[in-house]
Structures are given as C-alpha cells and as structure tokens.
CSV table of C-alpha atoms and ligand atoms in Angstrom, one decimal:
chain,number,residue,atom,x,y,z
A,27,UNK,CA,-30.8,-2.3,-0.8
A,28,UNK,CA,-30.0,-2.4,2.9
A,29,UNK,CA,-27.5,-4.2,5.2
A,30,UNK,CA,-27.3,-4.4,8.9
A,31,UNK,CA,-24.1,-5.2,10.7
A,32,UNK,CA,-25.1,-6.4,14.1
A,33,UNK,CA,-23.0,-6.1,17.2
A,34,UNK,CA,-19.9,-4.5,15.8
A,35,UNK,CA,-17.4,-2.3,17.8
A,36,UNK,CA,-16.4,0.7,15.6
A,37,UNK,CA,-12.7,1.3,16.0
A,38,UNK,CA,-12.7,-1.5,18.6
A,39,UNK,CA,-14.2,0.9,21.2
A,40,UNK,CA,-17.2,0.8,23.5
A,41,UNK,CA,-20.1,-1.6,23.5
A,42,UNK,CA,-21.2,-3.4,20.3
A,43,UNK,CA,-23.7,-1.5,18.2
A,44,UNK,CA,-25.7,-2.2,15.0
A,45,UNK,CA,-25.0,-0.3,11.9
A,46,UNK,CA,-27.7,0.2,9.3
A,47,UNK,CA,-26.6,0.8,5.7
A,48,UNK,CA,-29.1,1.9,3.0
A,49,UNK,CA,-28.2,2.7,-0.6
A,50,UNK,CA,-24.5,2.7,0.2
A,51,UNK,CA,-24.7,5.1,3.1
A,52,UNK,CA,-24.7,4.6,6.9
A,53,UNK,CA,-28.1,5.7,8.0
A,54,UNK,CA,-28.2,4.6,11.7
A,55,UNK,CA,-25.8,3.4,14.4
A,56,UNK,CA,-27.1,2.0,17.7
A,57,UNK,CA,-29.9,-0.5,18.2
A,58,UNK,CA,-31.4,-1.0,14.7
A,59,UNK,CA,-34.5,-2.8,13.6
A,60,UNK,CA,-33.7,-5.1,10.7
A,61,UNK,CA,-35.6,-4.0,7.6
A,62,UNK,CA,-37.3,-6.8,5.6
A,63,UNK,CA,-34.9,-8.2,2.9
A,64,UNK,CA,-31.9,-6.7,4.6
A,65,UNK,CA,-28.6,-8.6,4.5
A,66,UNK,CA,-27.5,-9.3,8.0
A,67,UNK,CA,-23.9,-9.6,9.1
A,68,UNK,CA,-23.5,-10.9,12.6
A,69,UNK,CA,-20.3,-9.2,13.8
A,70,UNK,CA,-20.3,-10.8,17.3
A,71,UNK,CA,-18.3,-7.9,18.8
A,72,UNK,CA,-15.7,-7.7,16.1
A,73,UNK,CA,-13.9,-4.5,15.2
A,74,UNK,CA,-15.4,-2.3,12.5
A,75,UNK,CA,-13.0,0.0,10.6
A,76,UNK,CA,-13.2,2.3,7.6
A,77,UNK,CA,-12.3,0.3,4.5
A,78,UNK,CA,-8.6,0.1,3.9
A,79,UNK,CA,-6.9,2.2,1.2
A,80,UNK,CA,-3.7,1.0,-0.4
A,81,UNK,CA,-1.6,3.8,-2.0
A,82,UNK,CA,0.8,1.3,-3.5
A,83,UNK,CA,-0.3,-1.9,-5.4
A,84,UNK,CA,1.0,-3.5,-8.5
A,85,UNK,CA,-1.8,-5.1,-10.5
A,86,UNK,CA,0.3,-6.0,-13.5
A,87,UNK,CA,-2.4,-5.4,-16.1
A,88,UNK,CA,-1.8,-4.5,-18.8
A,89,UNK,CA,1.2,-6.6,-19.7
A,90,UNK,CA,1.8,-9.3,-17.1
A,91,UNK,CA,-1.7,-10.9,-16.8
A,92,UNK,CA,0.1,-14.2,-16.1
A,93,UNK,CA,0.9,-12.9,-12.6
A,94,UNK,CA,-2.1,-10.7,-11.7
A,95,UNK,CA,-5.0,-9.0,-13.4
A,96,UNK,CA,-7.1,-6.1,-12.3
A,97,UNK,CA,-9.8,-8.6,-11.5
A,98,UNK,CA,-7.7,-11.0,-9.4
A,99,UNK,CA,-5.8,-8.1,-7.7
A,100,UNK,CA,-9.2,-6.5,-6.9
A,101,UNK,CA,-10.3,-9.8,-5.3
A,102,UNK,CA,-7.1,-10.0,-3.2
A,103,UNK,CA,-7.7,-6.4,-2.1
A,104,UNK,CA,-11.4,-7.0,-1.1
A,105,UNK,CA,-10.4,-10.1,0.8
A,106,UNK,CA,-7.7,-8.1,2.5
A,107,UNK,CA,-10.2,-5.5,3.7
A,108,UNK,CA,-9.4,-2.8,1.0
A,109,UNK,CA,-12.1,-0.6,-0.6
A,110,UNK,CA,-9.6,1.4,-2.7
A,111,UNK,CA,-6.2,0.7,-4.2
A,112,UNK,CA,-3.8,2.7,-6.3
A,113,UNK,CA,-2.4,0.7,-9.2
A,114,UNK,CA,1.2,1.5,-10.0
A,115,UNK,CA,2.3,2.7,-13.4
A,116,UNK,CA,5.0,0.2,-14.2
A,117,UNK,CA,2.8,-1.9,-16.5
A,118,UNK,CA,3.5,-2.8,-20.1
A,119,UNK,CA,2.5,-0.5,-21.8
A,120,UNK,CA,3.5,2.0,-19.0
A,121,UNK,CA,0.6,4.0,-17.6
A,122,UNK,CA,2.1,7.3,-18.8
A,123,UNK,CA,-0.9,8.6,-20.8
A,124,UNK,CA,-4.6,9.0,-20.6
A,125,UNK,CA,-5.4,6.0,-22.7
A,126,UNK,CA,-3.7,3.5,-20.4
A,127,UNK,CA,-4.9,5.1,-17.1
A,128,UNK,CA,-8.4,5.3,-18.4
A,129,UNK,CA,-8.2,1.6,-19.4
A,130,UNK,CA,-7.0,0.6,-15.9
A,131,UNK,CA,-9.7,2.7,-14.3
A,132,UNK,CA,-12.4,1.1,-16.5
A,133,UNK,CA,-11.2,-2.4,-15.8
A,134,UNK,CA,-11.3,-1.7,-12.1
A,135,UNK,CA,-14.9,-0.5,-12.5
A,136,UNK,CA,-15.8,-3.7,-14.4
A,137,UNK,CA,-14.3,-5.9,-11.7
A,138,UNK,CA,-16.3,-3.8,-9.2
A,139,UNK,CA,-14.8,-5.1,-6.0
A,140,UNK,CA,-12.6,-2.2,-5.0
A,141,UNK,CA,-12.0,1.3,-6.4
A,142,UNK,CA,-9.0,1.0,-8.6
A,143,UNK,CA,-7.2,4.3,-9.0
A,144,UNK,CA,-4.4,4.3,-11.6
A,145,UNK,CA,-1.2,5.9,-10.7
A,146,UNK,CA,0.3,7.9,-13.6
A,147,UNK,CA,4.0,7.7,-14.5
A,148,UNK,CA,6.0,10.8,-13.8
A,149,UNK,CA,8.2,10.4,-16.9
A,150,UNK,CA,7.5,9.0,-20.3
A,151,UNK,CA,8.1,5.2,-20.3
A,152,UNK,CA,9.5,5.4,-16.8
A,153,UNK,CA,12.7,6.4,-18.5
A,154,UNK,CA,13.5,9.4,-16.3
A,155,UNK,CA,14.2,11.6,-19.3
A,156,UNK,CA,11.0,13.6,-20.1
A,157,UNK,CA,7.9,14.5,-18.0
A,158,UNK,CA,4.8,12.6,-18.9
A,159,UNK,CA,1.6,14.6,-19.6
A,160,UNK,CA,0.5,14.8,-16.0
A,161,UNK,CA,-2.2,17.3,-16.7
A,162,UNK,CA,-3.9,15.1,-19.3
A,163,UNK,CA,-3.9,12.2,-16.9
A,164,UNK,CA,-5.1,14.3,-14.0
A,165,UNK,CA,-8.0,15.5,-16.2
A,166,UNK,CA,-8.8,12.2,-17.8
A,167,UNK,CA,-11.8,10.0,-16.8
A,168,UNK,CA,-9.5,8.3,-14.3
A,169,UNK,CA,-8.8,11.6,-12.5
A,170,UNK,CA,-5.2,10.6,-11.6
A,171,UNK,CA,-4.2,12.1,-8.3
A,172,UNK,CA,-0.9,10.2,-7.6
A,173,UNK,CA,2.1,10.1,-10.0
A,174,UNK,CA,5.0,7.8,-9.6
A,175,UNK,CA,7.8,6.0,-11.5
A,176,UNK,CA,7.8,3.4,-8.8
A,177,UNK,CA,10.2,0.6,-9.4
A,178,UNK,CA,12.5,3.3,-10.6
A,179,UNK,CA,13.6,6.6,-9.0
A,180,UNK,CA,13.1,9.9,-10.6
A,181,UNK,CA,16.8,10.4,-10.2
A,182,UNK,CA,17.4,13.6,-12.2
A,183,UNK,CA,16.9,16.5,-9.7
A,184,UNK,CA,15.8,18.9,-12.4
A,185,UNK,CA,13.1,16.6,-13.6
A,186,UNK,CA,11.9,15.9,-10.0
A,187,UNK,CA,11.9,19.6,-9.3
A,188,UNK,CA,9.8,20.3,-12.5
A,189,UNK,CA,7.4,17.4,-11.6
A,190,UNK,CA,6.9,18.8,-8.1
A,191,UNK,CA,6.3,22.4,-9.4
A,192,UNK,CA,3.9,21.1,-11.9
A,193,UNK,CA,2.0,19.0,-9.4
A,194,UNK,CA,1.0,22.0,-7.3
A,195,UNK,CA,-1.1,23.5,-10.1
A,196,UNK,CA,-2.9,20.2,-10.5
A,197,UNK,CA,-3.2,19.5,-6.8
A,198,UNK,CA,-1.7,16.0,-7.2
A,199,UNK,CA,1.1,14.3,-5.3
A,200,UNK,CA,4.4,12.9,-6.6
A,201,UNK,CA,5.3,9.6,-5.0
A,202,UNK,CA,9.0,8.9,-5.1
A,203,UNK,CA,10.7,5.5,-5.2
A,204,UNK,CA,13.8,6.8,-3.3
A,205,UNK,CA,16.8,5.0,-4.7
A,206,UNK,CA,19.9,6.9,-6.0
A,207,UNK,CA,20.7,4.5,-8.9
A,208,UNK,CA,24.4,5.2,-8.9
A,209,UNK,CA,24.6,3.8,-5.4
A,210,UNK,CA,22.7,0.6,-6.1
A,211,UNK,CA,24.3,-0.7,-9.3
A,212,UNK,CA,24.1,-4.5,-9.0
A,213,UNK,CA,22.6,-4.3,-5.4
A,214,UNK,CA,21.0,-7.4,-4.1
A,215,UNK,CA,20.4,-7.0,-0.5
A,216,UNK,CA,20.7,-4.5,2.4
A,217,UNK,CA,24.4,-3.4,2.7
A,218,UNK,CA,25.6,-4.9,5.9
A,219,UNK,CA,27.3,-7.9,7.4
A,220,UNK,CA,24.7,-10.4,6.2
A,221,UNK,CA,24.9,-9.4,2.5
A,222,UNK,CA,28.7,-9.3,2.8
A,223,UNK,CA,28.9,-12.8,4.2
A,224,UNK,CA,26.9,-14.1,1.3
A,225,UNK,CA,28.8,-12.1,-1.3
A,226,UNK,CA,25.9,-10.0,-2.4
A,227,UNK,CA,26.4,-6.4,-3.5
A,228,UNK,CA,24.9,-4.1,-0.9
A,229,UNK,CA,22.0,-1.7,-1.2
A,230,UNK,CA,23.1,1.1,1.1
A,231,UNK,CA,20.8,3.0,3.4
A,232,UNK,CA,22.2,6.2,2.0
A,233,UNK,CA,20.8,5.4,-1.5
A,234,UNK,CA,17.4,5.9,0.0
A,235,UNK,CA,18.1,8.6,2.6
A,236,UNK,CA,20.0,10.9,0.2
A,237,UNK,CA,17.1,11.0,-2.3
A,238,UNK,CA,14.5,11.5,0.5
A,239,UNK,CA,16.6,14.4,1.9
A,240,UNK,CA,17.0,15.9,-1.6
A,241,UNK,CA,13.3,15.6,-2.5
A,242,UNK,CA,12.1,17.0,0.8
A,243,UNK,CA,14.2,20.1,0.1
A,244,UNK,CA,12.9,20.3,-3.5
A,245,UNK,CA,9.3,19.9,-2.2
A,246,UNK,CA,9.8,22.5,0.5
A,247,UNK,CA,11.1,25.1,-1.9
A,248,UNK,CA,8.4,24.3,-4.4
A,249,UNK,CA,5.7,24.3,-1.7
A,250,UNK,CA,4.7,21.0,-3.3
A,251,UNK,CA,3.4,17.7,-1.9
A,252,UNK,CA,5.8,14.8,-1.9
A,253,UNK,CA,5.0,11.2,-0.9
A,254,UNK,CA,7.8,8.8,-0.1
A,255,UNK,CA,7.2,5.2,-1.1
A,256,UNK,CA,8.2,2.2,1.0
A,257,UNK,CA,10.4,3.8,3.7
A,258,UNK,CA,12.9,1.1,4.7
A,259,UNK,CA,15.6,2.7,6.9
A,260,UNK,CA,15.6,4.4,10.3
A,261,UNK,CA,17.7,7.2,8.8
A,262,UNK,CA,14.8,8.0,6.4
A,263,UNK,CA,12.5,8.3,9.4
A,264,UNK,CA,15.0,10.8,10.9
A,265,UNK,CA,15.0,12.8,7.6
A,266,UNK,CA,11.2,12.8,7.5
A,267,UNK,CA,11.0,14.1,11.1
A,268,UNK,CA,13.4,16.9,10.2
A,269,UNK,CA,11.5,17.8,7.0
A,270,UNK,CA,8.1,17.7,8.7
A,271,UNK,CA,9.4,19.9,11.5
A,272,UNK,CA,10.3,22.5,8.9
A,273,UNK,CA,6.8,22.5,7.4
A,274,UNK,CA,7.6,20.3,4.3
A,275,UNK,CA,4.4,18.9,2.8
A,276,UNK,CA,5.8,15.4,2.9
A,277,UNK,CA,4.0,12.1,3.6
A,278,UNK,CA,5.4,8.6,3.7
A,279,UNK,CA,4.4,5.0,3.7
A,280,UNK,CA,5.9,1.8,5.2
A,281,UNK,CA,5.2,-1.7,3.9
A,282,UNK,CA,4.1,-4.5,6.2
A,283,UNK,CA,7.2,-6.5,5.3
A,284,UNK,CA,9.5,-3.7,6.4
A,285,UNK,CA,7.7,-3.6,9.7
A,286,UNK,CA,8.1,-7.4,10.4
A,287,UNK,CA,10.9,-8.9,8.3
A,288,UNK,CA,14.6,-8.3,8.4
A,289,UNK,CA,17.7,-9.2,6.4
A,290,UNK,CA,18.0,-12.2,8.7
A,291,UNK,CA,15.9,-13.8,5.9
A,292,UNK,CA,18.9,-13.7,3.6
A,293,UNK,CA,20.1,-16.9,5.4
A,294,UNK,CA,17.2,-18.8,3.7
A,295,UNK,CA,18.7,-18.0,0.2
A,296,UNK,CA,15.0,-17.9,-0.8
A,297,UNK,CA,14.3,-15.1,-3.4
A,298,UNK,CA,10.8,-14.8,-2.1
A,299,UNK,CA,12.5,-12.5,0.4
A,300,UNK,CA,14.1,-10.3,-2.3
A,301,UNK,CA,12.4,-6.9,-2.5
A,302,UNK,CA,13.2,-3.4,-3.4
A,303,UNK,CA,14.0,-1.6,-1.1
A,304,UNK,CA,15.5,-4.6,0.6
A,305,UNK,CA,14.7,-6.0,4.0
A,306,UNK,CA,16.8,-4.1,6.5
A,307,UNK,CA,18.0,-4.7,10.1
A,308,UNK,CA,16.0,-5.4,13.2
A,309,UNK,CA,16.9,-2.0,14.5
A,310,UNK,CA,15.5,-0.4,11.3
A,311,UNK,CA,12.3,-2.4,11.6
A,312,UNK,CA,11.9,-1.4,15.2
A,313,UNK,CA,12.4,2.3,14.4
A,314,UNK,CA,10.0,2.1,11.5
A,315,UNK,CA,7.3,0.7,13.8
A,316,UNK,CA,7.9,3.6,16.2
A,317,UNK,CA,7.8,6.1,13.4
A,318,UNK,CA,4.5,4.7,12.1
A,319,UNK,CA,3.1,4.9,15.7
A,320,UNK,CA,4.2,8.5,16.2
A,321,UNK,CA,3.0,9.7,12.8
A,322,UNK,CA,6.4,10.4,11.3
A,323,UNK,CA,5.4,7.8,8.7
A,324,UNK,CA,1.8,8.4,7.8
A,325,UNK,CA,0.5,5.1,6.6
A,326,UNK,CA,0.9,1.5,5.6
A,327,UNK,CA,1.0,0.6,1.9
A,328,UNK,CA,1.5,-2.9,0.7
A,329,UNK,CA,3.8,-2.7,-2.4
A,330,UNK,CA,1.9,-5.8,-3.4
A,331,UNK,CA,4.2,-7.1,-6.2
A,332,UNK,CA,3.1,-10.4,-7.8
A,333,UNK,CA,5.8,-12.3,-9.7
A,334,UNK,CA,5.7,-15.4,-11.9
A,335,UNK,CA,7.3,-18.6,-10.6
A,336,UNK,CA,10.1,-18.4,-13.2
A,337,UNK,CA,10.9,-14.9,-12.0
A,338,UNK,CA,11.1,-15.8,-8.4
A,339,UNK,CA,12.0,-19.5,-8.1
A,340,UNK,CA,15.5,-19.0,-9.4
A,341,UNK,CA,18.9,-18.0,-8.0
A,342,UNK,CA,18.8,-14.9,-5.9
A,343,UNK,CA,20.7,-12.5,-8.2
A,344,UNK,CA,18.4,-13.4,-11.2
A,345,UNK,CA,15.1,-13.1,-9.2
A,346,UNK,CA,12.8,-10.1,-9.5
A,347,UNK,CA,12.2,-8.1,-6.3
A,348,UNK,CA,8.8,-8.0,-4.8
A,349,UNK,CA,6.2,-9.9,-2.7
A,350,UNK,CA,2.5,-10.2,-2.3
A,351,UNK,CA,0.9,-8.1,0.3
A,352,UNK,CA,-2.8,-7.3,-0.1
A,353,UNK,CA,-4.2,-10.3,1.8
A,354,UNK,CA,-1.7,-10.3,4.6
A,355,UNK,CA,-1.3,-6.6,5.4
A,356,UNK,CA,-3.9,-6.4,8.2
A,357,UNK,CA,-2.4,-9.5,9.9
A,358,UNK,CA,1.1,-8.1,9.8
A,359,UNK,CA,-0.1,-4.7,11.2
A,360,UNK,CA,-2.0,-6.6,13.9
A,361,UNK,CA,1.1,-8.6,14.8
A,362,UNK,CA,3.7,-5.7,14.7
A,363,UNK,CA,1.6,-2.7,15.8
A,364,UNK,CA,-1.5,-3.8,17.7
A,365,UNK,CA,-0.3,-6.8,19.6
A,366,UNK,CA,2.8,-4.8,20.6
A,367,UNK,CA,0.6,-2.0,21.9
A,368,UNK,CA,2.1,0.6,19.5
A,369,UNK,CA,-1.3,1.3,17.8
A,370,UNK,CA,-4.9,0.8,18.9
A,371,UNK,CA,-7.6,0.1,16.3
A,372,UNK,CA,-8.3,3.8,15.9
A,373,UNK,CA,-4.6,4.1,15.0
A,374,UNK,CA,-5.0,1.2,12.5
A,375,UNK,CA,-7.9,3.1,10.9
A,376,UNK,CA,-5.6,6.2,10.6
A,377,UNK,CA,-2.7,4.4,9.0
A,378,UNK,CA,-4.6,2.0,6.8
A,379,UNK,CA,-7.5,4.1,5.7
A,380,UNK,CA,-7.8,7.8,6.7
A,381,UNK,CA,-4.2,9.0,5.9
A,382,UNK,CA,-3.9,7.1,2.6
A,383,UNK,CA,-7.3,8.4,1.5
A,384,UNK,CA,-6.2,12.0,2.3
A,385,UNK,CA,-2.8,11.6,0.6
A,386,UNK,CA,-4.5,10.1,-2.5
A,387,UNK,CA,-7.2,12.8,-2.4
A,388,UNK,CA,-10.1,10.3,-2.3
A,389,UNK,CA,-13.3,12.1,-1.1
A,390,UNK,CA,-15.4,9.0,-0.3
A,391,UNK,CA,-12.8,6.8,1.4
A,392,UNK,CA,-11.2,6.9,4.8
A,393,UNK,CA,-14.3,8.6,6.2
A,394,UNK,CA,-15.5,8.4,9.8
A,395,UNK,CA,-17.9,5.6,10.7
A,396,UNK,CA,-20.9,7.9,11.2
A,397,UNK,CA,-24.4,8.5,10.0
A,398,UNK,CA,-24.4,10.1,6.5
A,399,UNK,CA,-21.0,8.7,5.5
A,400,UNK,CA,-20.4,6.2,2.6
A,401,UNK,CA,-20.4,2.6,3.8
A,402,UNK,CA,-16.8,1.7,2.9
A,403,UNK,CA,-16.2,-0.6,5.8
A,404,UNK,CA,-14.0,-3.5,7.0
A,405,UNK,CA,-14.9,-5.9,9.7
A,406,UNK,CA,-12.0,-7.5,11.5
A,407,UNK,CA,-11.8,-10.4,14.0
A,408,UNK,CA,-8.8,-9.4,16.1
A,409,UNK,CA,-8.6,-12.7,18.0
A,410,UNK,CA,-8.8,-15.1,15.1
A,411,UNK,CA,-5.7,-16.5,13.5
A,412,UNK,CA,-5.0,-18.1,10.1
A,413,UNK,CA,-2.2,-19.9,8.3
A,414,UNK,CA,-0.9,-18.3,5.1
A,415,UNK,CA,-0.8,-20.5,2.0
A,416,UNK,CA,0.3,-18.7,-1.2
A,417,UNK,CA,-1.7,-21.0,-3.5
A,418,UNK,CA,-4.9,-20.2,-1.6
A,419,UNK,CA,-4.5,-16.4,-2.0
A,420,UNK,CA,-6.7,-14.7,-4.7
A,421,UNK,CA,-3.6,-13.5,-6.6
A,422,UNK,CA,-2.5,-15.5,-9.7
A,423,UNK,CA,1.1,-15.4,-8.3
A,424,UNK,CA,1.9,-17.0,-5.0
A,425,UNK,CA,5.1,-15.2,-3.9
A,426,UNK,CA,4.2,-14.6,-0.2
A,427,UNK,CA,7.1,-14.4,2.3
A,428,UNK,CA,4.7,-15.5,5.0
A,429,UNK,CA,4.1,-19.0,3.6
A,430,UNK,CA,3.0,-21.4,6.4
A,431,UNK,CA,3.1,-18.6,9.0
A,432,UNK,CA,0.2,-18.4,11.5
A,433,UNK,CA,-0.9,-14.8,11.7
A,434,UNK,CA,-3.4,-12.9,13.9
A,435,UNK,CA,-6.2,-10.7,12.7
A,436,UNK,CA,-8.7,-11.9,10.1
A,437,UNK,CA,-10.8,-9.7,7.7
A,438,UNK,CA,-14.3,-11.2,8.0
A,439,UNK,CA,-16.2,-8.7,5.7
A,440,UNK,CA,-15.5,-5.9,3.4
A,441,UNK,CA,-18.2,-3.5,2.2
A,442,UNK,CA,-17.8,-1.1,-0.8
A,443,UNK,CA,-20.5,1.6,-0.7
A,444,UNK,CA,-22.7,-0.8,1.2
A,445,UNK,CA,-22.2,-3.8,-1.1
A,446,UNK,CA,-20.6,-6.8,0.6
A,447,UNK,CA,-17.5,-7.6,-1.6
A,448,UNK,CA,-15.9,-10.2,0.6
A,449,UNK,CA,-17.2,-12.2,3.5
A,450,UNK,CA,-15.6,-15.0,5.6
A,451,UNK,CA,-12.7,-15.4,3.1
A,452,UNK,CA,-14.9,-15.5,0.0
A,453,UNK,CA,-15.6,-13.0,-2.7
A,454,UNK,CA,-19.3,-12.0,-2.9
B,285,LIG,O1,10.1,-5.0,-4.8
B,285,LIG,C1,9.6,-4.2,-5.6
B,285,LIG,N1,8.8,-4.7,-6.6
B,285,LIG,N2,9.8,-2.9,-5.5
B,285,LIG,C2,9.4,-2.0,-6.4
B,285,LIG,O2,9.6,-0.9,-6.2
B,285,LIG,C3,8.7,-2.5,-7.7
B,285,LIG,C4,8.1,-3.8,-7.4
B,285,LIG,C5,7.6,-4.5,-8.7
B,285,LIG,O3,7.1,-3.8,-9.6
B,285,LIG,O4,7.8,-5.7,-8.8
C-alpha cells in the first residue's frame, strides 16, 4: 500500500515537496513519481507535521459510554490530527489493574484510528491510600508508561514518594494532578476578584504551586521522572523553571484552554467554562504562553473531558469540571502561539508531537519527517478557518467552550503508519 502527499511543506519550511509512503514508512521525500494504485493527497503547500500525541485524554470507557467511547474519542483524536493519545485512568472501573488497562488498549486497537495508550492509576481506586500494581500494568500487554490519578491529586507525600521511587525501576513516569485538596474544599473557580464577586469559593494558585514544588523536590531526591498535568498558574511555571535549573527530571503540560481562556468567562455563568484546574487570569495565560514557548512547559495536552448534558447544563456549583479538546487543540495553538509569533511550526511539532512522545516513551511517534521513519503525519492548512459547533464534533458529548467561535488552523489529513485515518474533516 502506498500514499503520496504531493506538495507539502514539512514543518512549514522551504519549498513544497512530495512525500512517498510505502507500507507505513516514509520512503522518499522530494519529487516523487506516483506509483500505480497509490492514494494521492494534494497538499497544495500545506504544513506537514509529525502526528500529534496527547498525553492527557479522558475517553470515558469503561463506565461513561454515554459521553464518549474509545471509538468516538479515537475519531475525535484522528480528526484533531492525533496519532496517539493517552487515556486517563479515572474510568469506572478505574484503570488500576492489568485487566482494565489491557481492555482499554485492545478497544483502541479495534477502533484503529489512533494508538490508545492507557494511563494506569497510581493508587488503588484513585483513593490515594495504597499504591496500585504499577509493575503489573507496566508489564501487561498495554505496556503502561504513564501513571496518574488525574482528576485527583496523590496528596499523601509518602505515597507520592513511593510511587516516584518505584517508577524509576520501571522506567515510567508519574503524572501528577497538582491540587492540595485541603486548599480546594468546595472550590469553584480561580480564587480572585471575579470569583469573589459571584460568591464562588476560590481555587487558590497555591493549591497547585505547593504540590508542584513538593513533588519536584521528591522527584529530585528520588532521581525520578515527574510529569505535571495541566499547569494553570504563572507561579507553577516559576517553580518548574527553578526545578529544571537544578536538574530535576520534571516535564509539564499546558492545556489549550489555559493558553486562551481566562476567568473572565465566569461572567457568562455558563458551566461549560468550569474546569479543573480553573481558568485563571489573563496574566497567567500570558505567562503560560511564554513558558510553553521557552520550553519551561514542555508540551500541550488537551485534558479532553467529555461530560453529559445533565452534568454540564446545570447550575455552576453542581456542574462537573471539564471541556472537550481533541478537535480544537491545533486551532487554539495556532491562535495563541503561531499567530502571535511565539512558536513556528517546528515549535508546534515539538510541543504537540515530539516532547509528548518522549515523555510517554513512545518509540514510533513524534519522529522526524524523514526517510525510514514511520508515517505518523498530520497535514495542516494554516490559513483556513472554521467555526466550532459542538454537535458536529465526533465526541458524543458536546461541551466545547469554543461554541460558535471562528478559529484558524484546520487539520486536513491524519495518517497513522501510512494509513489515512482522517481527511477533510471526515474519518476514513
Ligand atoms: O476538568 C477536569 N476534568 N479536570 C480533571 O482533572 C478531570 C477531568 C474529568 O475527568 O472530567
């Protein structure tokens, strides 16, 4: 099976070239003669990037298939330009054992649109009391490389220390949802003037920053790898800078929504804007964009969090936190990072593909666009725009905070090991 992408600009650089893909591998780049029976994708000078990798996705299966399944989430991922996603462990049952992670992995294989890598829970049942069997999950068929209790913080410092120590022997990474729970009891929104005016209990920046500082020290002393989920405050970026300067093996992600949206959205009273960690201030968003550009924050991760209408279309305090992200991530990164000149397309490849693949230890993803490399590729039209409509997204849930917004940057094709999984907004 062969495919030719005609007239693409790898990393948005140089003159357009043709890319020949045979049996899932890039076999020629330049001027390519089209083999008989080859699928031809006319790129018309569009930007060719390595397939995106999302370290942080909620696919909701098993347990909440009314909001997303591994198949629908995989479709959303492929349409968003992703070739690999990590599915968070806060399912029902929790992915805290080899049976559940292998089930998720197999369902991803069956869907066949994107590599679905299950994240294993750090603690049994996400209860924060007892370590889950990390080794069994790491050695299972799913080969779990990332562990997280995301949605909840591993708050007990002794447990976190043990998890970090244990992770070094397995060569896996612990991804922390940094939230000191004693500082966020009843918290509804970023602690500040806007939440105060509406009478919402505040979610202080220190609840995140104190855990990140603690965990960086634990990781440094254990010589372990720590990954910080969804960084939301400028203070966390400062802590990360400090920790990285001292040689801590810490990586971090920021979500598209924390790059673009702020707690100004509270004025809408619309719980589609409720998320954990909460939307912060414009100054935080600006410093997060700078931290992503300078590498303090390693990558973008969506925290794609589908929720049912009855869990979102309700009063703010009763609504669940979370928002869809897979199909809008590239556009938000284009808007906040590329159009502002903070990142070029090579930079986008770094933060949306290469770094997340390295952090998640995926051998075949985030690779250079070069002969001999697996053809996990995403084609992007940087000049096109589209209007977001929640009901038109591939997810079962429709809780997008970008409803009705016109956004730049359109994914026109996604290839998983040479097979076209999405093209012109349709699943193949
Ligand atoms: O907003 C969020 N939603 N943050 C999380 O950490 C969990 C997620 C979810 O599972 O809905």
